[in-house]
Amino acid sequence: MVDYSEDNKAMGSSTGQGSADDPAYTIEQALSNLQQTDDPSARYYAAWWIGRFRVNEPTAIEALLTALEDESDRSPDGGYPLRRNAAKALGKLGDVSVVPALIHALNCSDYYVRESSAQSLEMLGDERAIPGLIRLLDGGVEAAQQVEGKPHLSEPYEAILEALGTLQAKNAVSLIEPFVNHFVPKVQFAAARALYQLTENPIYGERLVKALQETTLQVRRSALMDLGAIGYLGAVDAIANTLAENSLKLISLKGILEHHLTQQPIKQELDDDLVHLMNVMDSLL
Amino acid sequence: MEDQDIQSLIERVHKADSAVKLLTAVRSLASSGHQKAIPILIEALGYNNPGAAVAAVEGLINLGDMSVPYLLEQIDGYNYGARAWATRALAGIGHPSALDHLQEAALTDFSMSVRRSAAKGLGYIGWSKLSGLKVAEGQKKAIETLFKVLDDPEWVVRYAAVVGLQNLAVSLDEKSLVKSIFERLEQQLETESELGVCARIQLALQEIEVLGGKI
């Protein structure tokens, strides 16, 4: 699940150095801020900004790769804030030459660097990332425990499982399956989502449909986005009936619609399932 | 329903001291179908309680034409959230007197969910409630507005405009108008960037051809 709040956090930390809407903050400035090392917070912001505005230039890539190895910017608990932002930005620029560096970053001691790297590797869609992602599943569900005193598990399982699904890691199916029963709902859904993408077995689509009945809105929203991402046609009516904003239901249904449109030429007669789907969308406007 | 009963339903809305109580009170009032519920339901649009607002909008739509004058009267100078909900109610009712308001909302509201429901609403106006000459004028206005809405930056608003135009096309008798809608949608298909909207345009073109048989 993409976490937009991260972007907001980066925005918030930018006070005084030019915000996203500030026309005075230019690509040149972002690049020079990223290349300098005197002001860590300006560098941190520049890394975020370059990803946000997709500054896909060789100098940007080079500076982000350097930032991904940074040792200077450390958080009190030993994390690498700049590396996190660099890893995120590299996923957004769409340049697969950075894949080996991101694979390497999957071994970083900072959980959030590993998470951002896994998400970026998913975005870049390069299957070279599969073995490195699979390695993070070592120990299986038993090892996937809460880290004491931290708000997260031992590895960023949600991001790892989603990436393996998107990257079509067929050889990972048996490793992913046990995670459907993990104690954290979001991990369960990420596993179901990946397994549906890898096997197209409706059991996994139905697992996500069931999540549309969960009592917390946040979980239902997350299931809506997952169903849209995997294009599970069997979910259409359940999506319409779940308790959530129509806007999110419409995005989810559009995801399913487009998933099926890419499999058949658009000029062709629309099949009944898709017509039904669009009728449901109409009713939610 | 007796006047006394509606009064007690209204009282329950005013006395609700929690979000859940407010929601259930608005729901009961909405399902009363009583004209006296209208001003209170409109008031409930401004309570910043989405559940209650949804229930109130449904109630107002079910009350139909009766609520239109109240909605139009209250809509100006209202807080933004309430205005958005009232627009949805007017779109759902489809009374021609809301045409100006829906046009403005579809083109200029800053919230895409308001623009989207106003756009759909423009395609579902009950023209029979207007007298002869005004019908042609109103239909032309609705179509011209929706053509502009097809340029909205948000896919969901363009999608809603297609839905509105399809319904207009299949419900209109005037062949030249139907033809202009058909051609505009064909043209949109050439430039539309979102696959999902393209599919909806294709469906609209099919429906207009099949049901209309008038192109």
Coordinates of C-alpha atoms in Angstrom, one line a residue:
Chain A
M1 CA 0.0 0.0 0.0
V2 CA 1.4 3.3 -1.0
D3 CA 1.6 5.7 1.9
Y4 CA 1.0 9.2 0.9
S5 CA 1.5 10.5 4.3
E6 CA 5.2 10.1 3.9
D7 CA 5.2 12.8 1.2
N8 CA 3.3 15.1 3.5
K9 CA 5.9 14.6 6.2
A10 CA 8.7 15.5 3.9
M11 CA 6.7 18.6 2.9
G12 CA 6.2 19.5 6.5
S13 CA 9.9 19.3 7.2
S14 CA 10.6 21.7 4.4
T15 CA 9.7 24.9 6.2
G16 CA 12.0 27.7 5.4
Q17 CA 13.8 26.1 2.4
G18 CA 11.2 26.5 -0.3
S19 CA 8.1 24.4 -0.5
A20 CA 6.7 22.4 -3.5
D21 CA 4.7 25.4 -4.5
D22 CA 7.5 27.9 -4.2
P23 CA 8.6 28.8 -7.7
A24 CA 11.9 30.0 -6.3
Y25 CA 12.8 26.3 -5.7
T26 CA 14.1 25.1 -9.0
I27 CA 15.5 21.8 -10.4
E28 CA 19.0 23.4 -10.3
Q29 CA 18.5 24.2 -6.6
A30 CA 17.2 20.8 -5.8
L31 CA 20.2 19.2 -7.5
S32 CA 22.7 21.4 -5.8
N33 CA 21.0 20.9 -2.5
L34 CA 21.2 17.2 -3.0
Q35 CA 24.9 17.3 -3.9
Q36 CA 26.0 19.4 -1.0
T37 CA 26.6 17.8 2.5
D38 CA 26.6 20.8 4.8
D39 CA 22.9 21.0 5.4
P40 CA 21.3 17.6 5.9
S41 CA 17.8 18.8 6.0
A42 CA 18.1 20.7 2.7
R43 CA 19.5 17.5 1.2
Y44 CA 16.7 15.4 2.6
Y45 CA 14.1 17.8 1.2
A46 CA 15.8 17.9 -2.2
A47 CA 15.8 14.1 -2.5
W48 CA 12.0 14.1 -1.8
W49 CA 11.5 17.0 -4.2
I50 CA 13.3 15.3 -7.1
G51 CA 11.2 12.2 -6.7
R52 CA 8.0 14.2 -6.3
F53 CA 8.6 16.2 -9.5
R54 CA 10.2 13.3 -11.3
V55 CA 13.4 15.0 -12.2
N56 CA 14.7 12.2 -14.4
E57 CA 18.2 13.5 -15.2
P58 CA 21.5 11.7 -15.0
T59 CA 22.8 14.1 -12.4
A60 CA 19.8 13.5 -10.3
I61 CA 20.2 9.8 -10.5
E62 CA 23.9 10.0 -9.7
A63 CA 23.3 12.2 -6.7
L64 CA 20.5 10.0 -5.4
L65 CA 22.7 6.9 -5.7
T66 CA 25.3 8.7 -3.6
A67 CA 22.6 9.7 -1.1
L68 CA 21.5 6.0 -0.9
E69 CA 24.9 5.3 0.6
D70 CA 24.9 8.3 2.9
E71 CA 26.5 7.9 6.4
S72 CA 26.1 11.5 7.6
D73 CA 22.4 11.9 8.1
R74 CA 21.4 9.7 11.1
S75 CA 18.3 9.6 13.2
P76 CA 18.5 9.1 16.9
D77 CA 17.6 5.4 16.6
G78 CA 20.3 4.8 14.0
G79 CA 18.1 5.2 10.9
Y80 CA 19.2 6.8 7.6
P81 CA 16.5 9.5 6.8
L82 CA 18.3 10.6 3.6
R83 CA 18.7 7.1 2.3
R84 CA 14.9 6.5 2.8
N85 CA 14.1 9.5 0.7
A86 CA 16.7 8.6 -1.9
A87 CA 15.3 5.1 -2.2
K88 CA 11.8 6.5 -2.7
A89 CA 12.8 9.0 -5.3
L90 CA 14.7 6.4 -7.3
G91 CA 11.5 4.3 -7.7
K92 CA 9.7 7.3 -9.1
L93 CA 12.2 8.2 -11.8
G94 CA 11.6 5.0 -13.8
D95 CA 15.3 4.4 -14.5
V96 CA 16.1 0.7 -14.1
S97 CA 19.8 1.2 -14.0
V98 CA 19.4 1.9 -10.3
V99 CA 17.9 -1.6 -9.6
P100 CA 21.2 -3.2 -8.4
A101 CA 21.7 -0.3 -5.9
L102 CA 18.2 -0.7 -4.6
I103 CA 18.6 -4.4 -4.3
H104 CA 21.7 -3.7 -2.2
A105 CA 19.7 -1.3 -0.1
L106 CA 17.3 -4.2 0.8
N107 CA 20.1 -5.2 3.2
C108 CA 20.3 -1.9 5.0
S109 CA 20.0 -2.0 8.8
D110 CA 17.3 0.6 8.7
Y111 CA 13.8 -1.0 8.3
Y112 CA 12.4 2.1 6.5
V113 CA 15.2 2.1 3.9
R114 CA 14.4 -1.6 3.2
E115 CA 10.7 -0.7 2.9
S116 CA 11.2 2.2 0.6
S117 CA 13.6 0.1 -1.5
A118 CA 11.1 -2.8 -1.9
Q119 CA 8.4 -0.3 -2.9
S120 CA 10.6 1.3 -5.4
L121 CA 11.7 -2.0 -6.8
E122 CA 8.0 -2.9 -7.3
M123 CA 7.5 0.4 -9.2
L124 CA 10.5 -0.2 -11.4
G125 CA 9.1 -3.6 -12.3
D126 CA 12.5 -5.3 -12.8
E127 CA 12.5 -9.0 -12.0
R128 CA 16.2 -8.9 -11.0
A129 CA 14.8 -7.8 -7.6
I130 CA 13.0 -11.1 -7.0
P131 CA 15.9 -13.0 -5.2
G132 CA 16.7 -10.1 -2.9
L133 CA 13.1 -9.7 -1.9
I134 CA 12.6 -13.4 -1.4
R135 CA 15.6 -13.4 0.9
L136 CA 13.8 -11.0 3.2
L137 CA 11.2 -13.7 3.8
D138 CA 13.8 -16.0 5.4
G139 CA 12.3 -17.7 8.5
G140 CA 8.8 -17.4 7.1
V141 CA 5.8 -16.3 9.1
E142 CA 7.5 -17.4 12.4
A143 CA 10.2 -14.8 11.9
A144 CA 7.7 -12.1 11.0
Q145 CA 7.3 -10.8 14.5
Q146 CA 6.8 -7.4 15.9
V147 CA 10.2 -5.7 16.8
E148 CA 10.2 -4.9 20.5
G149 CA 9.8 -1.2 21.1
K150 CA 9.2 -0.4 17.4
P151 CA 5.9 0.2 15.5
H152 CA 6.9 -2.3 12.8
L153 CA 7.6 -6.0 12.1
S154 CA 11.1 -7.4 11.6
E155 CA 10.8 -6.8 7.8
P156 CA 8.6 -4.6 5.7
Y157 CA 6.5 -7.7 4.7
E158 CA 3.6 -5.7 3.2
A159 CA 5.9 -4.0 0.7
I160 CA 7.9 -7.2 0.0
L161 CA 4.8 -9.3 -0.7
E162 CA 3.2 -6.7 -2.9
A163 CA 6.4 -6.3 -4.9
L164 CA 6.7 -10.1 -5.4
G165 CA 3.2 -10.2 -6.8
T166 CA 3.7 -7.3 -9.1
L167 CA 7.0 -8.7 -10.3
Q168 CA 5.4 -12.0 -11.1
A169 CA 7.6 -14.0 -8.8
K170 CA 6.0 -17.4 -9.6
N171 CA 8.6 -19.3 -7.7
A172 CA 7.7 -17.5 -4.5
V173 CA 4.1 -18.7 -4.2
S174 CA 4.8 -21.4 -1.6
L175 CA 6.8 -18.9 0.5
I176 CA 4.0 -16.3 0.3
E177 CA 1.1 -18.6 1.1
P178 CA 1.7 -18.8 4.9
F179 CA 1.5 -15.0 5.1
V180 CA -2.2 -15.2 4.3
N181 CA -2.6 -16.2 8.0
H182 CA -0.2 -13.6 9.5
F183 CA -1.6 -11.9 12.5
V184 CA -1.4 -8.4 10.9
P185 CA -4.4 -7.8 8.6
K186 CA -2.4 -5.6 6.1
V187 CA 0.1 -8.4 5.7
Q188 CA -2.6 -10.9 5.1
F189 CA -4.1 -8.7 2.4
A190 CA -0.7 -8.1 0.8
A191 CA -0.2 -11.9 0.6
A192 CA -3.7 -12.4 -0.8
R193 CA -3.1 -9.7 -3.4
A194 CA 0.3 -11.1 -4.4
L195 CA -1.1 -14.7 -4.6
Y196 CA -4.0 -13.6 -6.8
Q197 CA -1.5 -11.8 -9.1
L198 CA 0.6 -14.9 -9.3
T199 CA -2.1 -17.6 -9.5
E200 CA -5.3 -15.9 -10.5
N201 CA -7.0 -18.2 -8.1
P202 CA -10.3 -16.6 -7.0
I203 CA -9.8 -17.8 -3.4
Y204 CA -7.3 -15.0 -3.0
G205 CA -9.6 -12.4 -4.6
E206 CA -12.4 -13.5 -2.3
R207 CA -10.0 -13.1 0.7
L208 CA -9.8 -9.4 -0.2
V209 CA -13.6 -9.2 -0.8
K210 CA -14.0 -10.5 2.7
A211 CA -11.8 -7.6 3.9
L212 CA -14.4 -5.2 2.6
Q213 CA -16.6 -6.3 5.5
E214 CA -14.0 -5.4 8.2
T215 CA -15.1 -3.0 10.9
T216 CA -12.3 -0.4 10.4
L217 CA -12.6 2.0 7.5
Q218 CA -8.9 2.0 7.0
V219 CA -8.8 -1.7 6.3
R220 CA -11.8 -1.5 3.9
R221 CA -10.1 1.3 2.0
S222 CA -6.9 -0.7 1.8
A223 CA -8.9 -3.7 0.4
L224 CA -10.5 -1.4 -2.2
M225 CA -7.2 -0.3 -3.5
D226 CA -5.8 -3.9 -3.5
L227 CA -8.9 -5.1 -5.5
G228 CA -8.5 -2.3 -8.0
A229 CA -4.8 -3.1 -8.4
I230 CA -5.3 -6.8 -9.1
G231 CA -8.4 -6.3 -11.2
Y232 CA -10.6 -8.9 -9.5
L233 CA -13.8 -8.8 -11.5
G234 CA -15.7 -10.9 -8.9
A235 CA -15.5 -8.0 -6.4
V236 CA -17.6 -5.5 -8.3
D237 CA -20.8 -5.7 -6.3
A238 CA -19.1 -6.1 -3.0
I239 CA -17.1 -2.9 -3.8
A240 CA -20.3 -1.0 -4.5
N241 CA -21.8 -2.1 -1.2
T242 CA -18.9 -1.6 1.2
L243 CA -19.0 1.3 3.6
A244 CA -16.5 3.7 2.2
E245 CA -16.3 6.9 0.1
N246 CA -17.7 6.7 -3.4
S247 CA -14.5 8.3 -4.7
L248 CA -12.5 5.4 -3.5
K249 CA -15.0 2.8 -4.8
L250 CA -14.8 4.5 -8.2
I251 CA -11.0 4.4 -8.3
S252 CA -11.1 0.7 -7.3
L253 CA -13.6 -0.1 -10.0
K254 CA -11.7 1.9 -12.6
G255 CA -8.7 -0.2 -11.7
I256 CA -10.6 -3.4 -12.4
L257 CA -12.0 -2.0 -15.6
E258 CA -8.6 -1.0 -17.0
H259 CA -7.0 -4.3 -15.9
H260 CA -9.5 -6.1 -18.2
L261 CA -9.3 -3.5 -21.0
T262 CA -5.5 -4.1 -21.4
Q263 CA -6.3 -7.7 -22.1
Q264 CA -8.7 -6.9 -25.0
P265 CA -8.6 -4.3 -27.7
I266 CA -10.8 -1.3 -26.8
K267 CA -12.6 -1.2 -30.2
Q268 CA -14.0 -4.6 -29.6
E269 CA -17.6 -5.0 -28.3
L270 CA -17.5 -4.6 -24.5
D271 CA -18.4 -7.9 -22.7
D272 CA -21.3 -8.1 -20.2
D273 CA -19.1 -8.1 -17.1
L274 CA -17.5 -4.8 -18.1
V275 CA -20.9 -3.3 -19.0
H276 CA -22.2 -4.3 -15.6
L277 CA -19.1 -2.9 -14.0
M278 CA -19.6 0.5 -15.7
N279 CA -23.3 0.5 -14.7
V280 CA -22.2 0.1 -11.1
M281 CA -19.7 3.0 -11.5
D282 CA -22.4 5.2 -13.0
S283 CA -24.6 4.6 -9.9
L284 CA -21.8 5.8 -7.7
L285 CA -21.2 9.2 -9.4
Chain B
M1 CA -47.8 10.6 9.5
E2 CA -49.2 12.8 12.3
D3 CA -47.7 16.3 12.8
Q4 CA -46.9 15.2 16.4
D5 CA -44.8 12.3 15.1
I6 CA -42.8 14.4 12.7
Q7 CA -42.2 16.9 15.5
S8 CA -40.7 14.2 17.7
L9 CA -38.4 13.0 14.9
I10 CA -37.2 16.6 14.4
E11 CA -36.6 16.9 18.1
R12 CA -34.5 13.8 18.1
V13 CA -32.2 15.4 15.5
H14 CA -31.8 18.5 17.5
K15 CA -31.2 16.7 20.8
A16 CA -28.7 14.2 19.4
D17 CA -25.6 14.5 21.5
S18 CA -23.3 12.0 19.6
A19 CA -22.4 11.3 16.0
V20 CA -24.2 7.9 16.1
K21 CA -27.4 9.3 17.6
L22 CA -27.4 12.1 15.1
L23 CA -27.0 9.6 12.3
T24 CA -29.9 7.4 13.4
A25 CA -32.1 10.4 14.1
V26 CA -31.4 11.9 10.6
R27 CA -32.1 8.5 9.1
S28 CA -35.5 8.2 10.7
L29 CA -36.4 11.7 9.8
A30 CA -35.3 11.1 6.2
S31 CA -37.4 8.0 5.9
S32 CA -40.5 9.8 7.1
G33 CA -41.0 11.3 3.7
H34 CA -42.7 14.3 5.3
Q35 CA -42.5 17.8 3.9
K36 CA -41.7 19.2 7.3
A37 CA -38.6 17.2 7.4
I38 CA -37.1 19.2 4.5
P39 CA -35.6 22.2 6.4
I40 CA -34.1 20.0 9.1
L41 CA -32.6 17.6 6.5
I42 CA -31.0 20.6 4.8
E43 CA -29.7 21.8 8.1
A44 CA -28.2 18.4 8.7
L45 CA -26.1 18.8 5.5
G46 CA -24.1 21.3 7.4
Y47 CA -23.4 19.3 10.5
N48 CA -20.0 18.0 9.3
N49 CA -21.2 14.4 9.8
P50 CA -20.8 12.5 6.5
G51 CA -23.0 9.7 7.6
A52 CA -25.8 12.0 8.5
A53 CA -25.3 14.0 5.3
V54 CA -25.6 10.9 3.1
A55 CA -28.8 10.0 4.9
A56 CA -30.2 13.5 4.5
V57 CA -29.3 13.7 0.8
E58 CA -31.1 10.4 0.3
G59 CA -34.1 11.7 2.2
L60 CA -34.2 14.9 0.1
I61 CA -33.9 13.0 -3.1
N62 CA -36.7 10.7 -2.1
L63 CA -38.9 13.8 -1.2
G64 CA -38.1 14.9 -4.8
D65 CA -39.4 18.1 -6.3
M66 CA -40.8 19.3 -2.9
S67 CA -37.3 19.8 -1.6
V68 CA -36.0 21.8 -4.6
P69 CA -37.2 25.3 -3.6
Y70 CA -35.8 24.8 -0.1
L71 CA -32.4 23.6 -1.5
L72 CA -32.1 26.4 -4.0
E73 CA -33.1 29.0 -1.4
Q74 CA -30.6 27.8 1.2
I75 CA -27.7 27.0 -1.1
D76 CA -26.2 30.5 -1.4
G77 CA -24.0 31.7 1.4
Y78 CA -24.0 28.2 2.9
N79 CA -20.9 26.6 4.2
Y80 CA -18.9 24.8 1.6
G81 CA -19.5 21.2 2.8
A82 CA -23.3 21.8 3.0
R83 CA -23.3 23.4 -0.5
A84 CA -21.6 20.3 -1.9
W85 CA -24.2 18.0 -0.3
A86 CA -27.0 20.2 -1.5
T87 CA -25.7 20.1 -5.0
R88 CA -25.7 16.3 -4.9
A89 CA -29.3 16.3 -3.7
L90 CA -30.3 18.6 -6.6
A91 CA -28.4 16.4 -9.0
G92 CA -30.2 13.4 -7.7
I93 CA -33.6 15.0 -8.0
G94 CA -33.1 16.4 -11.5
H95 CA -35.6 19.3 -11.4
P96 CA -35.0 21.8 -14.2
S97 CA -35.0 24.8 -11.9
A98 CA -31.6 23.5 -10.6
L99 CA -30.1 23.7 -14.1
D100 CA -28.2 27.0 -13.5
H101 CA -26.8 25.8 -10.2
L102 CA -25.8 22.4 -11.6
Q103 CA -24.1 24.1 -14.5
E104 CA -22.1 26.3 -12.3
A105 CA -21.2 23.5 -10.0
A106 CA -20.1 21.1 -12.8
L107 CA -17.8 23.8 -14.3
T108 CA -16.4 25.6 -11.3
D109 CA -16.7 23.7 -8.1
F110 CA -13.2 23.0 -6.6
S111 CA -14.2 19.5 -5.4
M112 CA -14.2 16.9 -8.1
S113 CA -16.8 14.8 -6.3
V114 CA -19.2 17.8 -6.6
R115 CA -18.3 18.4 -10.2
R116 CA -18.8 14.7 -10.9
S117 CA -22.3 14.5 -9.4
A118 CA -23.4 17.8 -10.9
A119 CA -22.2 16.6 -14.4
K120 CA -24.2 13.4 -14.0
G121 CA -27.2 15.4 -12.8
L122 CA -27.2 17.6 -15.9
G123 CA -27.9 14.4 -17.9
Y124 CA -30.9 13.4 -15.7
I125 CA -33.1 16.5 -15.7
G126 CA -36.8 15.9 -15.9
W127 CA -37.6 18.1 -18.9
S128 CA -41.3 17.4 -18.9
K129 CA -41.5 19.8 -16.0
L130 CA -40.6 22.7 -18.3
S131 CA -42.9 24.3 -20.8
G132 CA -42.2 23.8 -24.5
L133 CA -39.9 26.6 -25.5
K134 CA -37.8 26.4 -22.3
V135 CA -37.1 22.7 -22.9
A136 CA -35.1 23.2 -26.0
E137 CA -33.2 26.1 -24.4
G138 CA -32.4 24.0 -21.3
Q139 CA -31.4 21.0 -23.1
K140 CA -29.0 23.0 -25.3
K141 CA -27.5 24.5 -22.1
A142 CA -27.0 21.1 -20.5
I143 CA -25.4 19.7 -23.5
E144 CA -23.0 22.7 -24.0
T145 CA -22.1 22.5 -20.4
L146 CA -21.3 18.8 -20.5
F147 CA -19.2 19.3 -23.6
K148 CA -17.1 21.7 -21.6
V149 CA -17.0 19.3 -18.7
L150 CA -15.4 16.7 -21.0
D151 CA -12.2 18.9 -20.7
D152 CA -12.1 18.6 -16.9
P153 CA -8.7 17.6 -15.6
E154 CA -10.1 14.8 -13.4
W155 CA -11.0 11.5 -15.1
V156 CA -14.0 10.8 -12.8
V157 CA -15.6 14.1 -13.8
R158 CA -15.1 13.4 -17.5
Y159 CA -16.5 10.0 -16.9
A160 CA -19.6 11.5 -15.3
A161 CA -20.0 13.9 -18.2
V162 CA -20.0 10.9 -20.6
V163 CA -22.7 9.3 -18.4
G164 CA -24.7 12.5 -18.5
L165 CA -24.4 12.9 -22.2
Q166 CA -25.4 9.3 -22.9
N167 CA -28.6 9.7 -20.9
L168 CA -29.4 13.0 -22.6
A169 CA -28.9 11.5 -26.0
V170 CA -31.1 8.5 -25.4
S171 CA -33.8 10.6 -23.8
L172 CA -34.0 13.3 -26.4
D173 CA -36.1 13.3 -29.5
E174 CA -34.3 16.1 -31.4
K175 CA -32.2 14.3 -33.9
S176 CA -29.6 17.1 -34.4
L177 CA -28.9 17.2 -30.7
V178 CA -28.4 13.4 -30.5
K179 CA -26.1 13.6 -33.5
S180 CA -24.0 16.4 -31.9
I181 CA -23.6 14.4 -28.8
F182 CA -22.6 11.3 -30.7
E183 CA -20.1 13.2 -32.7
R184 CA -18.6 15.0 -29.7
L185 CA -18.1 11.7 -27.9
E186 CA -16.5 10.1 -31.0
Q187 CA -14.1 13.1 -31.0
Q188 CA -13.4 12.7 -27.3
L189 CA -12.4 9.1 -27.9
E190 CA -9.6 10.3 -30.1
T191 CA -8.0 12.5 -27.4
E192 CA -9.1 10.8 -24.1
S193 CA -6.0 9.7 -22.1
E194 CA -7.7 7.4 -19.6
L195 CA -8.5 3.9 -20.7
G196 CA -11.5 3.6 -18.3
V197 CA -13.1 6.8 -19.7
C198 CA -12.5 5.5 -23.2
A199 CA -14.4 2.4 -22.4
R200 CA -17.3 4.4 -21.0
I201 CA -17.4 6.5 -24.1
Q202 CA -17.5 3.4 -26.2
L203 CA -20.4 2.0 -24.2
A204 CA -22.2 5.4 -24.5
L205 CA -21.7 5.3 -28.3
Q206 CA -23.1 1.8 -28.4
E207 CA -26.1 2.6 -26.3
I208 CA -27.0 5.7 -28.3
E209 CA -26.8 3.8 -31.5
V210 CA -28.8 0.8 -30.2
L211 CA -31.5 2.6 -28.2
G212 CA -31.7 5.7 -30.4
G213 CA -31.5 4.2 -33.8
K214 CA -31.8 7.8 -34.8
I215 CA -28.4 8.7 -36.0

